[in-house]
Short mmCIF file of C-alpha atoms in Angstrom, two decimals:
data_model
loop_
_atom_site.label_atom_id
_atom_site.label_comp_id
_atom_site.label_asym_id
_atom_site.label_seq_id
_atom_site.Cartn_x
_atom_site.Cartn_y
_atom_site.Cartn_z
CA UNK W 1 168.02 134.60 115.45
CA UNK W 2 164.44 135.61 114.93
CA UNK W 3 163.06 138.41 117.09
CA UNK W 4 159.30 138.91 117.05
CA UNK W 5 159.11 136.99 113.78
CA UNK W 6 161.81 139.05 112.03
CA UNK W 7 165.18 137.56 111.14
CA UNK W 8 168.05 139.42 112.79
CA UNK W 9 171.69 139.00 111.84
CA UNK W 10 174.76 140.78 113.10
CA UNK W 11 178.38 140.06 113.82
CA UNK W 12 178.84 140.46 117.54
CA UNK W 13 181.64 140.14 120.03
CA UNK W 14 181.51 136.82 121.89
CA UNK W 15 180.80 138.77 125.09
CA UNK W 16 177.74 140.57 123.72
CA UNK W 17 174.70 140.02 125.87
CA UNK W 18 171.36 139.13 124.34
CA UNK W 19 170.02 142.30 125.96
CA UNK W 20 172.55 144.42 124.08
CA UNK W 21 171.86 142.60 120.82
CA UNK W 22 168.13 143.26 121.20
CA UNK W 23 168.59 146.93 122.09
CA UNK W 24 171.55 147.83 119.88
CA UNK W 25 171.51 145.52 116.84
CA UNK W 26 167.74 144.98 116.57
CA UNK W 27 166.92 148.52 117.81
CA UNK W 28 164.18 147.25 120.12
CA UNK W 29 164.39 149.28 123.30
CA UNK W 30 161.38 147.97 125.23
CA UNK W 31 163.58 145.42 126.97
CA UNK W 32 165.25 147.31 129.79
CA UNK W 33 168.63 147.10 131.48
CA UNK W 34 168.00 147.15 135.21
CA UNK W 35 170.40 145.45 137.60
CA UNK W 36 172.60 143.77 134.95
CA UNK W 37 172.75 140.72 137.22
CA UNK W 38 169.52 138.88 136.37
CA UNK W 39 167.87 139.86 139.64
CA UNK W 40 165.32 142.50 138.65
CA UNK W 41 163.62 140.98 135.59
CA UNK W 42 163.37 144.21 133.58
CA UNK W 43 165.21 142.48 130.73
CA UNK W 44 162.97 139.38 130.58
CA UNK W 45 162.28 138.04 127.09
CA UNK W 46 161.01 134.70 125.82
CA UNK W 47 163.59 132.59 124.04
CA UNK W 48 162.32 129.41 122.40
CA UNK W 49 159.38 129.33 124.78
CA UNK W 50 161.29 130.02 127.99
CA UNK W 51 161.35 133.27 129.92
CA UNK W 52 164.98 134.33 130.27
CA UNK W 53 166.82 137.30 131.70
CA UNK W 54 168.51 138.67 128.60
CA UNK W 55 171.24 140.35 130.67
CA UNK W 56 172.41 136.87 131.70
CA UNK W 57 172.48 135.31 128.24
CA UNK W 58 175.05 135.78 125.53
CA UNK W 59 173.66 136.75 122.15
CA UNK W 60 175.69 133.98 120.50
CA UNK W 61 173.81 131.35 122.53
CA UNK W 62 170.57 132.60 120.99
CA UNK W 63 171.86 131.87 117.48
CA UNK W 64 169.03 130.11 115.64
CA UNK W 65 166.52 130.82 118.41
CA UNK W 66 163.14 132.50 118.32
CA UNK W 67 163.05 135.46 120.72
CA UNK W 68 159.96 137.40 121.75
CA UNK W 69 160.17 140.88 123.23
CA UNK W 70 157.52 143.27 124.48
CA UNK W 71 157.43 144.93 121.05
CA UNK W 72 155.99 141.68 119.69
CA UNK W 73 152.95 141.69 121.96
CA UNK W 74 150.64 144.34 120.57
CA UNK W 75 150.39 147.74 118.99
CA UNK W 76 149.02 151.07 120.14
CA UNK W 77 145.91 150.37 118.07
CA UNK W 78 145.55 146.73 119.13
CA UNK W 79 146.88 145.94 122.60
CA UNK W 80 147.56 142.34 123.53
CA UNK W 81 145.11 141.00 126.17
CA UNK W 82 147.92 141.02 128.74
CA UNK W 83 148.65 144.68 128.01
CA UNK W 84 144.93 145.47 128.23
CA UNK W 85 144.71 143.77 131.63
CA UNK W 86 147.75 145.67 132.95
CA UNK W 87 146.15 148.93 131.80
CA UNK W 88 142.74 148.06 133.28
CA UNK W 89 144.14 146.98 136.65
CA UNK W 90 146.79 149.72 136.87
CA UNK W 91 149.48 147.04 136.96
CA UNK W 92 152.13 149.59 136.09
CA UNK W 93 153.23 152.96 137.31
CA UNK W 94 156.60 154.24 136.14
CA UNK W 95 156.69 151.49 133.50
CA UNK W 96 160.36 150.60 133.75
CA UNK W 97 159.70 147.01 134.88
CA UNK W 98 156.53 146.54 132.86
CA UNK W 99 158.06 144.89 129.79
CA UNK W 100 159.61 142.19 131.96
CA UNK W 101 156.34 141.56 133.78
CA UNK W 102 154.41 141.40 130.51
CA UNK W 103 156.83 138.84 129.10
CA UNK W 104 156.85 136.66 132.23
CA UNK W 105 153.03 136.83 132.22
CA UNK W 106 152.90 135.78 128.57
CA UNK W 107 155.29 132.92 129.24
CA UNK W 108 153.18 131.73 132.20
CA UNK W 109 149.92 131.91 130.26
CA UNK W 110 151.43 130.32 127.14
CA UNK W 111 152.10 127.21 129.21
CA UNK W 112 148.36 126.56 128.93
CA UNK W 113 147.74 126.63 132.66
CA UNK W 114 145.05 128.49 134.52
CA UNK W 115 147.23 130.06 137.20
CA UNK W 116 145.87 131.10 140.57
CA UNK W 117 147.29 134.02 142.53
CA UNK W 118 149.93 131.84 144.20
CA UNK W 119 151.08 130.49 140.81
CA UNK W 120 151.32 134.03 139.51
CA UNK W 121 153.28 135.25 142.53
CA UNK W 122 155.68 132.34 142.09
CA UNK W 123 156.11 133.12 138.37
CA UNK W 124 156.88 136.80 138.98
CA UNK W 125 159.13 136.31 142.01
CA UNK W 126 162.22 137.11 139.92
CA UNK W 127 160.86 140.46 138.73
CA UNK W 128 161.09 143.60 140.84
CA UNK W 129 158.72 146.54 140.80
CA UNK W 130 159.45 149.48 143.06
CA UNK W 131 156.14 151.24 142.47
CA UNK W 132 153.05 149.03 142.51
CA UNK W 133 153.27 146.65 145.45
CA UNK W 134 152.58 143.71 143.09
CA UNK W 135 148.87 143.16 143.91
CA UNK W 136 147.70 145.04 140.83
CA UNK W 137 150.19 143.09 138.70
CA UNK W 138 148.86 139.80 140.09
CA UNK W 139 145.28 140.90 139.39
CA UNK W 140 146.20 141.93 135.84
CA UNK W 141 147.91 138.62 135.08
CA UNK W 142 145.00 136.71 136.59
CA UNK W 143 142.52 138.49 134.35
CA UNK W 144 144.76 138.14 131.31
CA UNK W 145 144.97 134.40 131.96
CA UNK W 146 141.17 134.25 131.93
CA UNK W 147 140.84 136.08 128.61
CA UNK W 148 144.02 135.06 126.81
CA UNK W 149 144.26 131.42 127.93
CA UNK W 150 141.68 130.08 125.46
CA UNK W 151 143.66 131.63 122.59
CA UNK W 152 146.90 130.14 123.92
CA UNK W 153 145.34 126.68 124.18
CA UNK W 154 144.24 126.61 120.51
#
């Protein structure tokens, strides 16, 4: 598979989760293991244009796929517009869930829509944050959609 534009190859057990492949084989630890049941969203990545819970997907099923993780968004020197919006609106606190929210936000915005607050709440309903109360996350995604959407539509 390709992760953040880099080819990744490894022999894995048939039971290896995509989450474990990303963290262990690709050494990308931004994707977090939360509930291990696909309920919290901390492990959300984008696989061939769809947001998926990587703890619910076998690595073997991603063979030949293009996977995006939080490490592919931006750098410390050049944050992605979604990361900038989360920072500006304080859409994170402890940070454990943040990667999953960033990826679900990117997936929503990449669809080329101009989401309103209800659309955003619907998109993030499968991601849990125990710190923020969600309003700041919704505000951050809303602003990111305003600034990032034109780039996604090109």
